[in-house]
XYZ file of C-alpha atoms in Angstrom:
586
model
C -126.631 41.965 9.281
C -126.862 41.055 5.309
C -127.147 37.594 4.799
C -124.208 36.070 2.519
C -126.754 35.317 0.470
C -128.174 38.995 -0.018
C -125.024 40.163 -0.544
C -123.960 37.323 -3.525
C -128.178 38.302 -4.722
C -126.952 42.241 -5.228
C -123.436 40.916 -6.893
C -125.882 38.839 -9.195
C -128.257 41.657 -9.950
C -125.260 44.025 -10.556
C -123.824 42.073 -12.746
C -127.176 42.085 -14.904
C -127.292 45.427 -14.919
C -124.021 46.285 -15.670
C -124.616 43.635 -18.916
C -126.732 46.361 -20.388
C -123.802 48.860 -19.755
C -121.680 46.233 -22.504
C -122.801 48.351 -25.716
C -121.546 51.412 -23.989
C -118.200 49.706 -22.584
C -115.712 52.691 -24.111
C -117.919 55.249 -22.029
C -117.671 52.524 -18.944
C -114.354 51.920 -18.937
C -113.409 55.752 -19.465
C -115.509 57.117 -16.131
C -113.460 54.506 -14.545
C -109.925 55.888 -15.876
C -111.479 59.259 -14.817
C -112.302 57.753 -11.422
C -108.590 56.515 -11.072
C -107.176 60.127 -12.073
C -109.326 62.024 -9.601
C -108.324 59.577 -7.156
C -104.532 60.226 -7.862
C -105.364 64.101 -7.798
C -106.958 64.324 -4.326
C -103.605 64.508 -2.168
C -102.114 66.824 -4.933
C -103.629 70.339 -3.317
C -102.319 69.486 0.200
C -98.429 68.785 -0.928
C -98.765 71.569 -3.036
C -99.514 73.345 0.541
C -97.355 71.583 2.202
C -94.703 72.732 -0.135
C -95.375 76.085 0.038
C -95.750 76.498 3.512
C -92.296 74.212 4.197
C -90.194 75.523 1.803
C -90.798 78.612 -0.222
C -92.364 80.588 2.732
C -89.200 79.894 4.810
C -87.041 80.855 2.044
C -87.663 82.526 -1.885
C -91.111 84.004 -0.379
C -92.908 86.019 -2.927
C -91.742 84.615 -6.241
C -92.113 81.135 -5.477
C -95.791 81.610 -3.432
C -97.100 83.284 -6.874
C -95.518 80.677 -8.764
C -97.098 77.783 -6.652
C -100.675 79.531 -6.607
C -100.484 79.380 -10.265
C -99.642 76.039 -10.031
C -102.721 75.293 -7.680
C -104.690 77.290 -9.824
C -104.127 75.619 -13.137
C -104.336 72.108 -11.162
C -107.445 73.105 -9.713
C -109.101 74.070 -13.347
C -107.713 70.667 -15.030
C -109.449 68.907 -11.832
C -112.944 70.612 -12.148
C -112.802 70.051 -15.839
C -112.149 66.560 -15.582
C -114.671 66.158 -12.752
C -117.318 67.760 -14.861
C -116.510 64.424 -17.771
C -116.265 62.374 -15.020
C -120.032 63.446 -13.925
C -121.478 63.937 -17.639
C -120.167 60.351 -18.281
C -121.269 58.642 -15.678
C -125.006 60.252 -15.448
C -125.065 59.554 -19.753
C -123.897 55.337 -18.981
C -126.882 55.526 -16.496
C -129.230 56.932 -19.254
C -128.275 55.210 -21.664
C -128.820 51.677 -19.834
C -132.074 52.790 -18.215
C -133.203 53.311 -22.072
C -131.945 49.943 -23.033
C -133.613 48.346 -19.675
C -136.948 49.827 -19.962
C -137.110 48.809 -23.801
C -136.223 45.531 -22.800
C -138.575 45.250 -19.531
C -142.102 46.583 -21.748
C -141.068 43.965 -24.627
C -141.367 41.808 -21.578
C -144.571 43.131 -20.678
C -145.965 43.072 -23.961
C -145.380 39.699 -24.070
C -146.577 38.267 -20.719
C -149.230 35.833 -20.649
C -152.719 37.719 -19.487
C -152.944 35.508 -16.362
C -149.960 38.010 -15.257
C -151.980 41.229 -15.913
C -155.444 39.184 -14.195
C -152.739 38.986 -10.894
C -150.329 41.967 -10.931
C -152.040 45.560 -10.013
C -151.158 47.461 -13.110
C -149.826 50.105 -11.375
C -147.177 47.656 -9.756
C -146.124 47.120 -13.205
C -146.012 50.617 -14.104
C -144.209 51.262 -11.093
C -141.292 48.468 -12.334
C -141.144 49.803 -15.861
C -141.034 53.774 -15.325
C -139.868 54.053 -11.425
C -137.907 51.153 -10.486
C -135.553 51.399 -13.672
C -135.117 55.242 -13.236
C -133.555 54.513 -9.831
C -130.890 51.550 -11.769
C -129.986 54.885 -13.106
C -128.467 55.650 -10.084
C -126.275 52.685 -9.755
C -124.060 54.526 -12.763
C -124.541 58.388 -11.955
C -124.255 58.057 -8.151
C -123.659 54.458 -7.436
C -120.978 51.800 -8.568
C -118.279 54.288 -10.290
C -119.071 57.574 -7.959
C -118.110 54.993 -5.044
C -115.010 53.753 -6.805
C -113.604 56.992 -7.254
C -114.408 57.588 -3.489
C -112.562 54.874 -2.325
C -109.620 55.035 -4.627
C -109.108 59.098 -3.428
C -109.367 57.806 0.016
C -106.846 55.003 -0.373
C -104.743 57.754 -2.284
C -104.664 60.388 0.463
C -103.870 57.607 3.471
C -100.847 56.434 0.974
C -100.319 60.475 0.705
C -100.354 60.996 4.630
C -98.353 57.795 5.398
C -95.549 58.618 2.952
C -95.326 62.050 4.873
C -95.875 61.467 8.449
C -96.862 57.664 9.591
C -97.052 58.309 13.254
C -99.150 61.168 12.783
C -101.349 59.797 10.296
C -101.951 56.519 13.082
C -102.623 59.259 15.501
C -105.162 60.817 13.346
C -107.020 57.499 12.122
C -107.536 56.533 16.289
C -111.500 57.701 15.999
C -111.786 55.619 12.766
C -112.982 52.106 14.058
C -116.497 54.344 15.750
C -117.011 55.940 12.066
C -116.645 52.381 10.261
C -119.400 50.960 12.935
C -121.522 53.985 12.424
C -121.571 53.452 8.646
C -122.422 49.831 9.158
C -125.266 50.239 11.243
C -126.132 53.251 8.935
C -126.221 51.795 5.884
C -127.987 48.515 7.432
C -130.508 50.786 8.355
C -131.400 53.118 5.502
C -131.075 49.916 3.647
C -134.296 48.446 5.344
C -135.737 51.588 5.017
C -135.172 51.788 1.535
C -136.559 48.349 0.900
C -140.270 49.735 2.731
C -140.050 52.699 0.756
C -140.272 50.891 -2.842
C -142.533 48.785 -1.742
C -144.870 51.663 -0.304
C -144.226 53.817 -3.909
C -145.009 50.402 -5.665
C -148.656 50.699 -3.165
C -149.139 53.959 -3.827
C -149.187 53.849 -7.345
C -151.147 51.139 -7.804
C -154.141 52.560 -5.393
C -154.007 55.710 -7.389
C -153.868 53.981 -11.207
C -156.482 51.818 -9.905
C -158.482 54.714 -8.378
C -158.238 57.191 -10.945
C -159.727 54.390 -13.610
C -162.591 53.703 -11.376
C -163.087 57.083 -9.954
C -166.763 56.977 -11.451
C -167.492 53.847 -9.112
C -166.059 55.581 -6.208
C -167.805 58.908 -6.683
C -171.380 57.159 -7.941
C -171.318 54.735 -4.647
C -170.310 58.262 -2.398
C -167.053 55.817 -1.592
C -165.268 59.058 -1.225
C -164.186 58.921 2.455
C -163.775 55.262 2.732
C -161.423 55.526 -0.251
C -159.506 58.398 1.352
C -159.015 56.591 4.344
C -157.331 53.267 2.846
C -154.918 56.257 0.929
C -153.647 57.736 4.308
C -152.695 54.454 5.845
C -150.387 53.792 2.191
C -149.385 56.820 2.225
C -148.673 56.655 6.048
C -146.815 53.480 5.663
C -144.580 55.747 2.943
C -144.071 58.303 5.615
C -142.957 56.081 8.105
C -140.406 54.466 6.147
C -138.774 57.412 4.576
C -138.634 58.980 8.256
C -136.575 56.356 9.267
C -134.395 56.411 7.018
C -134.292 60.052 7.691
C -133.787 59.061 11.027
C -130.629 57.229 10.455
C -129.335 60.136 8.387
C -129.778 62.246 11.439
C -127.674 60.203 13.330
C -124.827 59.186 10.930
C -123.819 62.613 10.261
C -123.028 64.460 13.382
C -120.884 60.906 14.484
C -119.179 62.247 11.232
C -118.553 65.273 12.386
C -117.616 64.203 15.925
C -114.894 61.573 14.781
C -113.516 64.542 12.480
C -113.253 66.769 15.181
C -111.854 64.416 17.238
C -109.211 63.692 14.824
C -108.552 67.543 14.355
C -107.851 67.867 17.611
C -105.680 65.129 17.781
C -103.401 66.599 14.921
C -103.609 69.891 16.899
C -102.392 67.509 20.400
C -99.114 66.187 18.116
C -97.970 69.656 16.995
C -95.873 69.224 20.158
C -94.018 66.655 18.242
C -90.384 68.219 17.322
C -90.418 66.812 13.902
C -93.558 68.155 12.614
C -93.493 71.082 10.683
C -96.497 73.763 10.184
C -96.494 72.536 6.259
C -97.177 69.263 7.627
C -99.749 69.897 9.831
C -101.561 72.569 7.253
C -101.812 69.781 4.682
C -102.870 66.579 7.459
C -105.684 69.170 8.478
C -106.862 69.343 4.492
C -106.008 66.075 4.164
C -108.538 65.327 6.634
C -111.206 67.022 4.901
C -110.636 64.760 1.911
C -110.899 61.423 3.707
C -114.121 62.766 5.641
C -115.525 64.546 2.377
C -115.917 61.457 0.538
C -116.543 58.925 4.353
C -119.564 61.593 4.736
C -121.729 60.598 1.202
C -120.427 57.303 0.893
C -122.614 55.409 2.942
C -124.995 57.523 1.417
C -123.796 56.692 -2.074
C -123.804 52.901 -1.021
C -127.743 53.247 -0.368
C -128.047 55.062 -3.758
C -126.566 51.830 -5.150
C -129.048 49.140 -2.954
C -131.870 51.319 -3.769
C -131.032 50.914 -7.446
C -130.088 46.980 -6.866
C -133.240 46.355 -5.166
C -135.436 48.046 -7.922
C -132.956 46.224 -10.015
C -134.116 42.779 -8.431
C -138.032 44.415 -8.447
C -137.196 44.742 -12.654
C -135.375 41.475 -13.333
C -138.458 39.553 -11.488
C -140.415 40.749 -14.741
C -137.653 39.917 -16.974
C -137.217 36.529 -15.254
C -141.257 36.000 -15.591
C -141.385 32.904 -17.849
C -145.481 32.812 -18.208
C -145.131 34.307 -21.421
C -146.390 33.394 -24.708
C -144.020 31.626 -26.614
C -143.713 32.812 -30.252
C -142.242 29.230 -31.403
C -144.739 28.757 -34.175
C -143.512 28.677 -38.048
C -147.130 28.352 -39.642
C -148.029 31.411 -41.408
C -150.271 30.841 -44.682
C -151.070 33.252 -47.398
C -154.931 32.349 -47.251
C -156.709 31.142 -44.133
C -160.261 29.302 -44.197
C -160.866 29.553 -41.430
C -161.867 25.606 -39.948
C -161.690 25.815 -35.820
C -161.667 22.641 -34.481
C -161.512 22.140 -30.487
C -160.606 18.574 -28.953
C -160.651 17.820 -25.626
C -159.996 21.272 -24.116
C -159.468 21.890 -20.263
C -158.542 24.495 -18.894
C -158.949 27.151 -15.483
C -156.969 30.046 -14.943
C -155.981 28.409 -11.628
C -155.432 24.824 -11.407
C -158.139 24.155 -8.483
C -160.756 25.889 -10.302
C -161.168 24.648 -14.034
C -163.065 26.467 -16.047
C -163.595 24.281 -19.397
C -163.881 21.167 -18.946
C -162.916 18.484 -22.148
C -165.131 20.754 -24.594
C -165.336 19.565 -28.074
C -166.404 21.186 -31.240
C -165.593 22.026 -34.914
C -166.550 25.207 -36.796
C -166.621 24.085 -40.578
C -164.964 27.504 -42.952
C -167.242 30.011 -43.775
C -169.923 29.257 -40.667
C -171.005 31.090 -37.818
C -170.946 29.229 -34.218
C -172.551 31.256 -31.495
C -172.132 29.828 -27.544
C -174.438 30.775 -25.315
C -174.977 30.219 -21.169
C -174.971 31.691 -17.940
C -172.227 34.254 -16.732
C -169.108 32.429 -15.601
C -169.890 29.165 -17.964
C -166.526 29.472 -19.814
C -167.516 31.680 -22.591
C -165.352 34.445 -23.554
C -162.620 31.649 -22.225
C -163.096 29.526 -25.323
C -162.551 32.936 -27.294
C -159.272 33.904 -25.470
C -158.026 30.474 -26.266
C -158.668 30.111 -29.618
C -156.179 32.955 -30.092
C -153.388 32.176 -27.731
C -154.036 35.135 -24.834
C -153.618 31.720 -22.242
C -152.386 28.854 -22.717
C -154.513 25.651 -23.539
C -154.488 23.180 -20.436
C -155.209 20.256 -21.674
C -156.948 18.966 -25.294
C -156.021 20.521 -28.909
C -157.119 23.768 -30.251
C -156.792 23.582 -34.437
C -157.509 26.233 -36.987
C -157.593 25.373 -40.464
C -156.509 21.942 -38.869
C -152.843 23.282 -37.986
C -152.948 22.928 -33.672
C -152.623 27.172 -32.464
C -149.327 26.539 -31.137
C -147.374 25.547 -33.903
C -149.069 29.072 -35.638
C -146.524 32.089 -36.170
C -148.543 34.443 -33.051
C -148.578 37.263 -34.829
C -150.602 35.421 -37.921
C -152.719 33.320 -35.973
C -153.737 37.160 -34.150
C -153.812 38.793 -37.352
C -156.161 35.849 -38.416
C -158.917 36.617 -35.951
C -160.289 39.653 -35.263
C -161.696 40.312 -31.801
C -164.915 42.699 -31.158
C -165.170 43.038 -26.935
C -167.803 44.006 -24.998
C -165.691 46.358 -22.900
C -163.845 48.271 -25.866
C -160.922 49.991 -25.092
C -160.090 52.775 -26.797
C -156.663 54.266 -26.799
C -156.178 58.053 -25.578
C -155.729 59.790 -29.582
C -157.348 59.661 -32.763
C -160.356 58.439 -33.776
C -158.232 57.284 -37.184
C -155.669 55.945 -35.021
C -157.838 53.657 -32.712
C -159.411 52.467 -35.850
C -156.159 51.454 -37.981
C -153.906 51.080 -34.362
C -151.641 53.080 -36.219
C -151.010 50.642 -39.236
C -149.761 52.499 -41.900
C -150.808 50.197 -44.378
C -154.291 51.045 -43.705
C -155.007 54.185 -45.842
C -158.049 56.458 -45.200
C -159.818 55.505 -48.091
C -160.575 51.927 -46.393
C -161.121 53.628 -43.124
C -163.905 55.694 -44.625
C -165.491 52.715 -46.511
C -165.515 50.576 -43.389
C -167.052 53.190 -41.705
C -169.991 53.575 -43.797
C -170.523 50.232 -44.042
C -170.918 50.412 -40.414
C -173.172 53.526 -40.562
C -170.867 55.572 -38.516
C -169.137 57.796 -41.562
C -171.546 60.799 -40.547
C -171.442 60.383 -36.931
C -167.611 60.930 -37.065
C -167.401 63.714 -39.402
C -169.783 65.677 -37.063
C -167.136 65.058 -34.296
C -164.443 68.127 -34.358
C -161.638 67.736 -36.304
C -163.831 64.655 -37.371
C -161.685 61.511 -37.756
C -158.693 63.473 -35.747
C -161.368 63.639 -33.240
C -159.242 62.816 -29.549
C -161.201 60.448 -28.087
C -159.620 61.084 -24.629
C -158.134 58.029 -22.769
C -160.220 54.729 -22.688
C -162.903 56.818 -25.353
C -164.118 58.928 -22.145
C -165.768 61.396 -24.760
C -167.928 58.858 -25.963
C -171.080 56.291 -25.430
C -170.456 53.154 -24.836
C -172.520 52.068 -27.537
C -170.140 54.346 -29.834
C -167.235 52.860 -28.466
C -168.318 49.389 -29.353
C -169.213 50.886 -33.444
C -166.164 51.920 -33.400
C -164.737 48.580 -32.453
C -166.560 47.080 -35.133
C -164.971 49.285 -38.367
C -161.558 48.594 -36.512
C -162.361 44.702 -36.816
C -163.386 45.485 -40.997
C -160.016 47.397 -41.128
C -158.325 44.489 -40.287
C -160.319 42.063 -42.616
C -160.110 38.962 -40.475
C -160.794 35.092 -41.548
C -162.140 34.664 -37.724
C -164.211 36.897 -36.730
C -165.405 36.867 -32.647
C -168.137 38.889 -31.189
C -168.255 38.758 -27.726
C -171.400 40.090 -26.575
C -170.722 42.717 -29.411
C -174.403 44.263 -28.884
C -175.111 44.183 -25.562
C -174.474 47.296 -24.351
C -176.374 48.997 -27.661
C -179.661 50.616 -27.814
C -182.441 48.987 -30.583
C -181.848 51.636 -32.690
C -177.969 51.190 -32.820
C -178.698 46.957 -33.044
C -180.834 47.272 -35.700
C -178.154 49.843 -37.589
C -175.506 47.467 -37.359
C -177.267 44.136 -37.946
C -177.100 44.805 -41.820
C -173.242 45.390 -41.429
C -172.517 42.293 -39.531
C -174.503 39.720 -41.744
C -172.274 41.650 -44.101
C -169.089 41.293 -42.167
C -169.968 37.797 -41.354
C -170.813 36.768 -44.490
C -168.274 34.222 -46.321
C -166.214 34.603 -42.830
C -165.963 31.747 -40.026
C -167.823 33.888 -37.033
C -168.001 33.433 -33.467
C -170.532 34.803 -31.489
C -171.029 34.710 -28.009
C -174.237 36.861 -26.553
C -176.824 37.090 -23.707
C -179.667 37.882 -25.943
C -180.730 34.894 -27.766
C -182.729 36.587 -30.517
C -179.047 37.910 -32.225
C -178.052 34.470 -32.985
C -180.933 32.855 -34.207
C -179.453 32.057 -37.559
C -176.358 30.477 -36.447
C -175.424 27.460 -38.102
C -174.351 26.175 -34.723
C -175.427 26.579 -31.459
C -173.293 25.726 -28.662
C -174.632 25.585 -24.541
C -171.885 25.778 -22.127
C -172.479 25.430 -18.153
C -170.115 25.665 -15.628
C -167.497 24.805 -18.261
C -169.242 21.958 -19.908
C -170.640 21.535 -22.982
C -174.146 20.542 -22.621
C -176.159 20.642 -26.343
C -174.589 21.732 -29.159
C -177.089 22.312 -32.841
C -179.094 24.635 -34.599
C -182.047 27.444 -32.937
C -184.929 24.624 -34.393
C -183.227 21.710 -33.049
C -182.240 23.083 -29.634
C -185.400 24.573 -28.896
C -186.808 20.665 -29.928
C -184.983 19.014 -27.451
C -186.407 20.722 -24.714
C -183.501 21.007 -22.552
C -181.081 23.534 -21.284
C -181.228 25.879 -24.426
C -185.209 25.537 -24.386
C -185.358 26.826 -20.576
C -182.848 29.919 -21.279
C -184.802 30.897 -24.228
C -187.603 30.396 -22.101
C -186.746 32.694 -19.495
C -185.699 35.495 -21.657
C -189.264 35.317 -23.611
C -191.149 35.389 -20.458
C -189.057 38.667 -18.891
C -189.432 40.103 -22.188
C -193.304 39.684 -21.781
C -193.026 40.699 -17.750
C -191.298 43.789 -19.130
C -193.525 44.813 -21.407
C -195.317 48.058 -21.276
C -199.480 47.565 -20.200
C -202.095 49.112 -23.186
């Protein structure tokens, strides 16, 4: 049994979902007038029977039957038309707010602090924004209205069949009490069912997102089987649950069809009755058909409507996700420096495990910082701060001595250009991963940029050359191609922070040594940081910082850390001595 506190949830989530129905109330409130019409129509067709059968049959025969089909006939157009309004403007309300919803929900997502994407399977999420809201379609086209209209041509034709006959009608409605049980338990059970089916679609998606990305891994380790195996017990689980609710549909309908048989014969048990007429009993037994046409999909329609609450109640848990970044920041300049100044900065992307740990440092306009240490030291975390992808814990992060948060986000972004080691590239255009599809950014500067980089040739050899589709995540390309590509898309965007994370590492010598002009270029005049495994690209940094296990540990220039003999001297000792280990014999 649903809990009163289910039941008050689902009035709460309809009531958010009917909120994005507001812009569209004239369409709203006209399926309902519809839904109030039809209802009044249903017991029309069986007086009109009744009459016929009662009255004109017994007496003016032929002239009045033909004038009473007519009658049915023209009532029976008028009712299909306004049916087929009824349907168009329900199903449009539904599209209409699924458009509005999914807008909202991927502004949402767009928005969400990167902690969210580190936790959620991606395909969960995709599963909330494309599936989930599709279904709150439902709640409109064959939910909430389709089940008032139901229940107000049920409540019409009892009012219809008491007004004619009330002992017969009680007579009839005996069987009732077994069909309301039946549609209890019936729609407490698809209900359940419905709940393990999202939840498996919500699994299934993700494993198959998640496996199609990494379906290199899978096929390079020969993971095939054991991969195939873990997909049979989802997709199992999906089975299982849609069975039973198959199951329970099984069951419900034949008890439908027993109680309407029963009552049938009931009717045809009172035709004993003196004061029932054959018109009477002609229209109870079509009357009977209406109650049961709509009792038969109701239940049915009232798991159409959970299904769409509970993917309702899956969407509005991303809507009610407050671990976003808050865009509460008025500073916007015309001209940035370019000063970064950390002070006293904690943080760990779960509160047990810090991963900075009260780091201090300023970057002085115009100068390049690089931060070196071993994997997992709090790199690339310094970097993801600086522009606001997480929040700071604890300490002050300033650029250009204004603290990040009180920065418009879009500026501070715009104000520091990012260059990954694992570049993504978009599924289009070579032009349109370069600019992101920013208008503002003519060819003419995409062109320069890339032959500053080196990489105007290499792209005009491509076919269609800078319409070249790159294929989704740049799956037609090297990686080391991918990451040139990164760097013209971080010229394009002329930042006054420039970051290389580990920018080269994944480039061959001759690649490094092609781009090395560009970046002292790109970096020159420009505050840089650069984070990188190989120790011999940031030589001539101004500033040198050494981070382990979150702490900051010596901080200066190549001369003056390699002087101190300490942790910078022994990493720069270990890379020199594989470097000679791995080095061909003569």
């Amino acid at each position: 049994m649903a809990s009163p506190t289910t039941k008050s949830f689902d009035l709460a989530v309809l009531r958010r979902v009917l909120a994005f129905a507001r812009p569209y109330k004239r369409r709203l409130w006209s399926s309902i007038a519809l839904a109030i019409v039809l209802a009044l129509f249903t017991p029309v067709r069986p007086w009109l029977i009744q009459l016929t059968i009662q009255k004109y049959i017994a007496n003016e025969m032929a002239e009045m039957v033909i004038r009473v089909t007519i009658y049915q006939i023209a009532f029976l157009l008028l009712e299909t038309a306004l049916r087929f309004v009824f349907s168009y403007l329900t199903s449009w309300l539904g599209q209409a707010v699924v458009k509005d919803l999914r807008t909202t929900t991927y502004k949402k997502v767009l928005g969400l602090n990167l902690r969210q994407f580190d936790r959620t399977p991606i395909g969960t999420l995709t599963t909330r924004t494309v599936d989930d809201i599709e279904r709150i379609n439902d709640i409109f086209s064959d939910g909430l209205i389709p089940i008032l209209a139901d229940l107000l041509s049920i409540i019409c034709v009892l009012v219809y069949m008491f007004a004619t006959h009330w002992q017969l009608t009680l007579v009839c409605l005996i069987p009732f009490p077994v069909l309301i049980v039946a549609t209890y338990y019936f729609k407490e059970s698809v209900n359940k069912s419905f709940h393990r089916v999202r939840n498996a679609v919500s699994d299934l998606n993700a494993f198959v997102q998640e496996h199609l990305t990494g379906m290199y891994i899978v096929q390079a380790f020969a993971a095939e089987d054991r991969e195939m195996d873990r997909f049979r017990t989802i997709n199992k689980e999906h089975r299982d649950a849609n069975i039973k609710a198959i199951f329970a549909y099984s069951v419900f309908f034949p008890v439908v069809e027993i109680v309407l048989a029963t009552s049938t014969g009931l009717i045809v048990w009172f035709v004993t009755h003196p004061n029932v007429s054959s018109g009477v009993i002609t229209s109870f037994i079509l009357c009977l058909n209406l109650l049961f046409r709509p009792l038969r999909v109701i239940a049915d329609k009232f798991n159409v409507l959970q299904m769409g609450l509970i993917s309702g109640e899956r969407v509005f848990k991303v809507l009610d996700n407050d671990d976003y970044t808050r865009d509460t920041g008025t500073h916007d300049p015309a001209r940035v420096d370019g000063r970064i100044d950390f002070e006293g900065v904690s943080f760990g992307y779960t509160p047990e495990h810090p991963v900075l740990k009260n780091v201090s440092f300023s970057v002085p306009p115009g100068k390049t910082v690089a931060i070196v240490g071993h994997t997992g030291s709090g790199k690339t975390t310094i970097i993801s701060l600086l522009n606001r992808l997480y929040e700071v814990g604890e300490g002050t992060i300033r650029m250009d001595g204004v603290p990040v948060g009180e920065w418009k986000l879009d500026a501070l972004r715009r104000h520091v250009g990012v260059v990954l080691q694992d570049v993504f590239l978009f599924s289009g255009s070579v032009r349109d991963n370069l600019t992101l599809r920013n208008p503002a950014i003519p060819q003419e500067r995409v062109e320069a940029a890339a032959k500053l980089i080196g990489m105007h040739d290499f792209i005009g050899r491509l076919p269609g050359g800078y319409d070249y589709n790159v294929m989704e995540r740049g799956a037609t390309l090297s990686l080391g191609q991918r990451q040139l590509l990164s760097f013209i898309r971080a010229l394009l965007y002329d930042p006054a922070v420039l970051v290389l994370d580990e920018a080269t590492s994944s480039i061959d010598t001759e690649s490094e040594a092609l781009i090395e002009g560009a970046i002292q270029t790109l970096i020159a005049g420009r505050t840089s940081v650069i984070i990188a495994h190989r120790l011999s690209t940031i030589q001539r940094a101004d500033l040198i910082l050494v981070l382990d296990k979150g702490e900051l540990k010596e901080m200066g220039t190549h001369r003056e850390l390699l002087q101190k003999s300490g942790f910078y001297h022994r990493l720069y000792e270990m890379q020199f001595e594989k470097k000679i280990i791995s080095a061909p014999e003569r």
